[in-house]
JSON list of C-alpha atoms in Angstrom, two decimals:
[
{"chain": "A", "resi": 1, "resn": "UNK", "atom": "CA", "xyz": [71.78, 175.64, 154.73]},
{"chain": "A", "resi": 2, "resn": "UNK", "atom": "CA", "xyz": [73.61, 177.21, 151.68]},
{"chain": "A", "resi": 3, "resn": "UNK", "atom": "CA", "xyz": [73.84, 174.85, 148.61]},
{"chain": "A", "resi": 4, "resn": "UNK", "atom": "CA", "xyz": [77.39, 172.90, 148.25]},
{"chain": "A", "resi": 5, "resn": "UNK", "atom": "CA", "xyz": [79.72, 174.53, 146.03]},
{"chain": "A", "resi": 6, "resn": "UNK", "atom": "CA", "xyz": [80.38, 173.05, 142.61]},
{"chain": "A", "resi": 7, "resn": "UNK", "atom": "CA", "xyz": [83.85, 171.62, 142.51]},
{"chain": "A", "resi": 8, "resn": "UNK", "atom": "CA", "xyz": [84.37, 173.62, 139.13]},
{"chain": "A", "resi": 9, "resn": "UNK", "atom": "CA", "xyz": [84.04, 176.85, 141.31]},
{"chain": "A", "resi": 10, "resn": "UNK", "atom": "CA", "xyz": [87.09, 175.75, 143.39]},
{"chain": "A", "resi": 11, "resn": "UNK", "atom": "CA", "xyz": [89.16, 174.54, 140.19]},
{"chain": "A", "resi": 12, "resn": "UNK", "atom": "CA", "xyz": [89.34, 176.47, 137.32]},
{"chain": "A", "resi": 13, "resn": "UNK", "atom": "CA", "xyz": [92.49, 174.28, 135.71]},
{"chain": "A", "resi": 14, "resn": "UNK", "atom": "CA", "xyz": [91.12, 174.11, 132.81]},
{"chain": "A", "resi": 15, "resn": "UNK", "atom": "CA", "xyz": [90.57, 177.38, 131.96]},
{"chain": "A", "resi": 16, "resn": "UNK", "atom": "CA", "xyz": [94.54, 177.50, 132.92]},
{"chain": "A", "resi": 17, "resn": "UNK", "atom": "CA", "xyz": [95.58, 174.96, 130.85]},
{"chain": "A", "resi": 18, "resn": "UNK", "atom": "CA", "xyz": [94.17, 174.34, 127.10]},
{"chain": "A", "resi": 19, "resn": "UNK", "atom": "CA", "xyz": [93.92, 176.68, 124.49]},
{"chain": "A", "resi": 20, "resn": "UNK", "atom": "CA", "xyz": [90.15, 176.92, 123.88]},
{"chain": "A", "resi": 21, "resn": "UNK", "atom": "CA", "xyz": [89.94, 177.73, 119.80]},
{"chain": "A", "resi": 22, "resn": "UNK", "atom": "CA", "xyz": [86.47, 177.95, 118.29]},
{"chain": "A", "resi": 23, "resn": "UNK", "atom": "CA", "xyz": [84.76, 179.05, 114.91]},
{"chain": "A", "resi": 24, "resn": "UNK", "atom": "CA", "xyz": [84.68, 182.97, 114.94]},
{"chain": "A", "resi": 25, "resn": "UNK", "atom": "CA", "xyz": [80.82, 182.76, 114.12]},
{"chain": "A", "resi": 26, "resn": "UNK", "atom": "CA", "xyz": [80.68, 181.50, 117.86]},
{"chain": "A", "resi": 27, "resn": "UNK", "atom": "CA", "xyz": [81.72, 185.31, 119.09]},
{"chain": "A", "resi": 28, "resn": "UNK", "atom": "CA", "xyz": [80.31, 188.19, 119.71]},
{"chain": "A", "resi": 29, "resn": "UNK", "atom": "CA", "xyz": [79.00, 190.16, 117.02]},
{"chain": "A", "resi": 30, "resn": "UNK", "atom": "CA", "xyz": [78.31, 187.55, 115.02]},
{"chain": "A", "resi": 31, "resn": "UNK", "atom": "CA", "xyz": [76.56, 185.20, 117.61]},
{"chain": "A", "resi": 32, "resn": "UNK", "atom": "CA", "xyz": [74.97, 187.42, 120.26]},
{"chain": "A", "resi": 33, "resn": "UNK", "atom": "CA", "xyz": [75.26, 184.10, 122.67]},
{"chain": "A", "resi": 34, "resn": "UNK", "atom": "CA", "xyz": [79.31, 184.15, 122.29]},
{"chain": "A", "resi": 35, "resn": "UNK", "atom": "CA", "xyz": [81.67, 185.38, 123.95]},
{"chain": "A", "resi": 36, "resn": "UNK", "atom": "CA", "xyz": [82.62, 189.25, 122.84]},
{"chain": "A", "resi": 37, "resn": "UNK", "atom": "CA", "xyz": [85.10, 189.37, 119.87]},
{"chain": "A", "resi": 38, "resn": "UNK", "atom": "CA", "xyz": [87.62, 191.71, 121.87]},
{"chain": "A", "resi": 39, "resn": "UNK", "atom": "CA", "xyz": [87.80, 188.57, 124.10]},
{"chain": "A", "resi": 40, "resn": "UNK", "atom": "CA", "xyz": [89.24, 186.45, 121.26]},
{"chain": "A", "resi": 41, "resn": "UNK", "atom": "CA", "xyz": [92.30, 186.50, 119.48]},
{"chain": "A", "resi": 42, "resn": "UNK", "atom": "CA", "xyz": [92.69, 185.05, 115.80]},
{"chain": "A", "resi": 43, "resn": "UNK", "atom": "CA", "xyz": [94.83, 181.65, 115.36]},
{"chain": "A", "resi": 44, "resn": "UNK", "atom": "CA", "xyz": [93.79, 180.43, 112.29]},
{"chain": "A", "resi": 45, "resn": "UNK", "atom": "CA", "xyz": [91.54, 181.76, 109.17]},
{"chain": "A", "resi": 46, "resn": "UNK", "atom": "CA", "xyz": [88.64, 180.19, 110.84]},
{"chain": "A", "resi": 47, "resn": "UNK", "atom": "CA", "xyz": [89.70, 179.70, 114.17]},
{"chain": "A", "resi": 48, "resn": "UNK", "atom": "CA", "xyz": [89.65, 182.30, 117.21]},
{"chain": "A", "resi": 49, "resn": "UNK", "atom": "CA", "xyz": [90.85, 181.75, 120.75]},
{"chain": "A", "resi": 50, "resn": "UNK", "atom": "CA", "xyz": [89.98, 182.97, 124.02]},
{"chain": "A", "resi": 51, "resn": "UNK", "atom": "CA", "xyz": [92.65, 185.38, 124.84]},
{"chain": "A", "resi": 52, "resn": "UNK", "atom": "CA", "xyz": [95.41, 183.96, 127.10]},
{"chain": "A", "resi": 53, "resn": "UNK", "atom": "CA", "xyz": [94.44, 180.80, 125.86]},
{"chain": "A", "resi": 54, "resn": "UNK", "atom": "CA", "xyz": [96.43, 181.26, 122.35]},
{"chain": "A", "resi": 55, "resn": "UNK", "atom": "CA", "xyz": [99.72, 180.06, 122.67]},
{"chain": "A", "resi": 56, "resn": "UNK", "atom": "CA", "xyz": [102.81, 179.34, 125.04]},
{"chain": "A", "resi": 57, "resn": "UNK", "atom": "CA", "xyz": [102.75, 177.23, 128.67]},
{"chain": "A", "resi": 58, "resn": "UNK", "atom": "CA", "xyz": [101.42, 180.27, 130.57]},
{"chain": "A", "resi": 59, "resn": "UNK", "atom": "CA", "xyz": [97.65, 180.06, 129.86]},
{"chain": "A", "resi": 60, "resn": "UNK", "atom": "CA", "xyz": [94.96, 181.51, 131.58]},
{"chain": "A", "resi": 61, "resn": "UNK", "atom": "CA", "xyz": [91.82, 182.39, 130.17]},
{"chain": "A", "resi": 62, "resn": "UNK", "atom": "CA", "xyz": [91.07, 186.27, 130.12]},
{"chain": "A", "resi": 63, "resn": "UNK", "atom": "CA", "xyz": [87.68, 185.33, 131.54]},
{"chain": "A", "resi": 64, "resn": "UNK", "atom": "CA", "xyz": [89.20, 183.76, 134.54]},
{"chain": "A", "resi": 65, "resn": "UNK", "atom": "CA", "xyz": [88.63, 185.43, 137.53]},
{"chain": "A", "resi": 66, "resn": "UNK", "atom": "CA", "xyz": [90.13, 184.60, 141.21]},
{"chain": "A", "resi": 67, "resn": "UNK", "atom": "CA", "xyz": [92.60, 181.54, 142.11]},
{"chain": "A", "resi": 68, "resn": "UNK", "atom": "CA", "xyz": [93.10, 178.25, 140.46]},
{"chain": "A", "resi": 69, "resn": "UNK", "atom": "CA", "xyz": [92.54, 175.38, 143.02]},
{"chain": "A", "resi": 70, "resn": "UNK", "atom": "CA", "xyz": [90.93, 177.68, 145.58]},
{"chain": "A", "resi": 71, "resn": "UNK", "atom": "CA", "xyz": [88.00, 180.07, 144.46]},
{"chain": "A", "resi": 72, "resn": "UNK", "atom": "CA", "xyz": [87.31, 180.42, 140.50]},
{"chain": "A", "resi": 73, "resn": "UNK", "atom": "CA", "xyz": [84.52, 182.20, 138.32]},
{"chain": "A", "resi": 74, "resn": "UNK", "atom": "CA", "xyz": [84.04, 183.02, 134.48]},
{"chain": "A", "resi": 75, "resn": "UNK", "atom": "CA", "xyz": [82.95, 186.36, 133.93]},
{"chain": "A", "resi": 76, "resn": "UNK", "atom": "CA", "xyz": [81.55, 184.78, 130.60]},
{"chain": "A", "resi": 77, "resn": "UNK", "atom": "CA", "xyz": [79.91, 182.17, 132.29]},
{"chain": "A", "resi": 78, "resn": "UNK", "atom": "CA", "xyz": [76.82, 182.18, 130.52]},
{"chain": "A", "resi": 79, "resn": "UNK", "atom": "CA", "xyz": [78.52, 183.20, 127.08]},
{"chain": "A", "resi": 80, "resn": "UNK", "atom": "CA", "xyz": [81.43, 181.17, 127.01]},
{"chain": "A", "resi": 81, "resn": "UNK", "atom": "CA", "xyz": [81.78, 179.09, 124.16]},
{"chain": "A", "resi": 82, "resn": "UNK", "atom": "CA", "xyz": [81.80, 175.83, 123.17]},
{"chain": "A", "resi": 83, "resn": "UNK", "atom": "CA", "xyz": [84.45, 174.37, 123.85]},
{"chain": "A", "resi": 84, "resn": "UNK", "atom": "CA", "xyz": [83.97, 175.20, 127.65]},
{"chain": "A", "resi": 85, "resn": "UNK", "atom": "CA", "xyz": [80.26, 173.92, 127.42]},
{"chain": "A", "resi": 86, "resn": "UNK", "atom": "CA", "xyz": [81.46, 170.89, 126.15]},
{"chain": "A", "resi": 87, "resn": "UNK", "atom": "CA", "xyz": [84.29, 169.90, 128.67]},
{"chain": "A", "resi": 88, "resn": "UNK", "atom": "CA", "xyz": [82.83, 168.30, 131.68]},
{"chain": "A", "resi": 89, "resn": "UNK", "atom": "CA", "xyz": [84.45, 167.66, 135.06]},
{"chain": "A", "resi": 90, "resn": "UNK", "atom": "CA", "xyz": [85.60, 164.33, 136.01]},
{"chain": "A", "resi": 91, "resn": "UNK", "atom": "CA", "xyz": [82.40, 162.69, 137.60]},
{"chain": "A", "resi": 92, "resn": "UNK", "atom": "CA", "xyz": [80.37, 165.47, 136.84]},
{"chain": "A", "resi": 93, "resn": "UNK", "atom": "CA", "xyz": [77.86, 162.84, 135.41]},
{"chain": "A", "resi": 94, "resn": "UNK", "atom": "CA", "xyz": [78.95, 159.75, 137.06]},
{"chain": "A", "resi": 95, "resn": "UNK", "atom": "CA", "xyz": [81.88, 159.89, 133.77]},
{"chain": "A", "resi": 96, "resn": "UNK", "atom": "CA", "xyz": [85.82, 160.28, 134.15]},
{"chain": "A", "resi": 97, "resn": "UNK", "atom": "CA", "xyz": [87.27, 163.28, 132.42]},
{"chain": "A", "resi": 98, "resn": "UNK", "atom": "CA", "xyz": [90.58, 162.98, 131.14]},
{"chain": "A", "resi": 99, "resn": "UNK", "atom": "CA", "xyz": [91.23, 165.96, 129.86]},
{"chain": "A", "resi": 100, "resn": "UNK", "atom": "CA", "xyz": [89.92, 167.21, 133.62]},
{"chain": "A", "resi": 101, "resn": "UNK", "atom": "CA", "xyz": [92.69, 165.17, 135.13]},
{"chain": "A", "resi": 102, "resn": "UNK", "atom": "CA", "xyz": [95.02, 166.62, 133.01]},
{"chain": "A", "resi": 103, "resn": "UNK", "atom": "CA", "xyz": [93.80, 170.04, 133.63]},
{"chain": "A", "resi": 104, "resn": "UNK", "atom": "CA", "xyz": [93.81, 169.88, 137.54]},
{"chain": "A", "resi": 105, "resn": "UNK", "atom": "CA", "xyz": [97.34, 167.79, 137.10]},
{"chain": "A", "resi": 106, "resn": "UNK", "atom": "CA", "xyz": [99.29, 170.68, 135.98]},
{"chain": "A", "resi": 107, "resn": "UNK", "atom": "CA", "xyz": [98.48, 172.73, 138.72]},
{"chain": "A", "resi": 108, "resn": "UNK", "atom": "CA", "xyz": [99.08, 169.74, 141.46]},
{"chain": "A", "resi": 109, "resn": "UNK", "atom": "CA", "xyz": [95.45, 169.64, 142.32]},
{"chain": "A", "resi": 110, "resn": "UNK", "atom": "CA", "xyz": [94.14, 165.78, 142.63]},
{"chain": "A", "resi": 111, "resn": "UNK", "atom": "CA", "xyz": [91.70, 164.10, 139.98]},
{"chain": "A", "resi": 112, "resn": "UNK", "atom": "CA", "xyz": [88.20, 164.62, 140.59]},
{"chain": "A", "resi": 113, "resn": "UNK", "atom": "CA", "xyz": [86.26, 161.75, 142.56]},
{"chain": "A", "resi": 114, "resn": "UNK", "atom": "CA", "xyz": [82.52, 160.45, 142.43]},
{"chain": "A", "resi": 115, "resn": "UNK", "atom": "CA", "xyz": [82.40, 161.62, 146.09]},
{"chain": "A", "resi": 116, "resn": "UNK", "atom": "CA", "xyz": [83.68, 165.31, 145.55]},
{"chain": "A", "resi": 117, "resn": "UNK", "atom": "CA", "xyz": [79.77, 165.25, 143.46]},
{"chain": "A", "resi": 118, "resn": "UNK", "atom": "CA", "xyz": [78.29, 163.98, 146.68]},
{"chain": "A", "resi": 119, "resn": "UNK", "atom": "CA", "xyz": [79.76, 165.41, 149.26]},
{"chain": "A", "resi": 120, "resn": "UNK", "atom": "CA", "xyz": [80.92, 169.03, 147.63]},
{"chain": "A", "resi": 121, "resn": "UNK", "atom": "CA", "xyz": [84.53, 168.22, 148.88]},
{"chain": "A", "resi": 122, "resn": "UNK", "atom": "CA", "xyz": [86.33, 169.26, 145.27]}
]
């Protein structure tokens, strides 16, 4: 029996739907771990973005791949930065997510439930 799929895998609002900013030191060169620089875009003196992510209602993270609500991945998935380690899905760990609500809101997908962690329904 294959393993349930993570609701996060059939979401991907928030990485279509906040600007994710970080320290440059967090990218690639400068932190091997971090997403590569030519991913990023500069918004402040200190501050980078994820391209797509920068500015304007039309976001989508350049790491994004497939179709919000349906089937999602991060190409970066293992060197994305921090603030996509730190935002959790609603639930995840028996917590509410706001800012997940909000995420999956503007693209008219439901709020998370303790049951889409149980029953891989997300």
């Amino acid at each position: 029996m294959a393993a349930p799929i993570h609701p996060c895998q059939r979401c991907g609002a928030c990485c279509a739907a906040f600007r994710v900013a970080f320290h440059w030191s967090e990218s690639a060169p400068h932190s091997p771990s971090g997403p590569d620089e030519a991913l990023t875009v500069q918004v402040r003196p200190f501050e980078v973005a994820m391209r797509g992510t920068e500015a304007g209602t039309a976001l989508r993270c350049v790491a994004l791949q497939g179709d919000v609500g349906r089937a999602v991945t991060c190409a970066i998935y293992d060197r994305r930065p921090s603030p996509c380690r730190a935002l959790q899905a609603a639930w995840e760990n028996g917590e509410p997510s706001p800012q997940c609500d909000r995420a999956r809101a503007r693209h008219g997908l439901p709020p998370l439930t303790p049951a889409d962690f149980t029953t891989g329904a997300g």
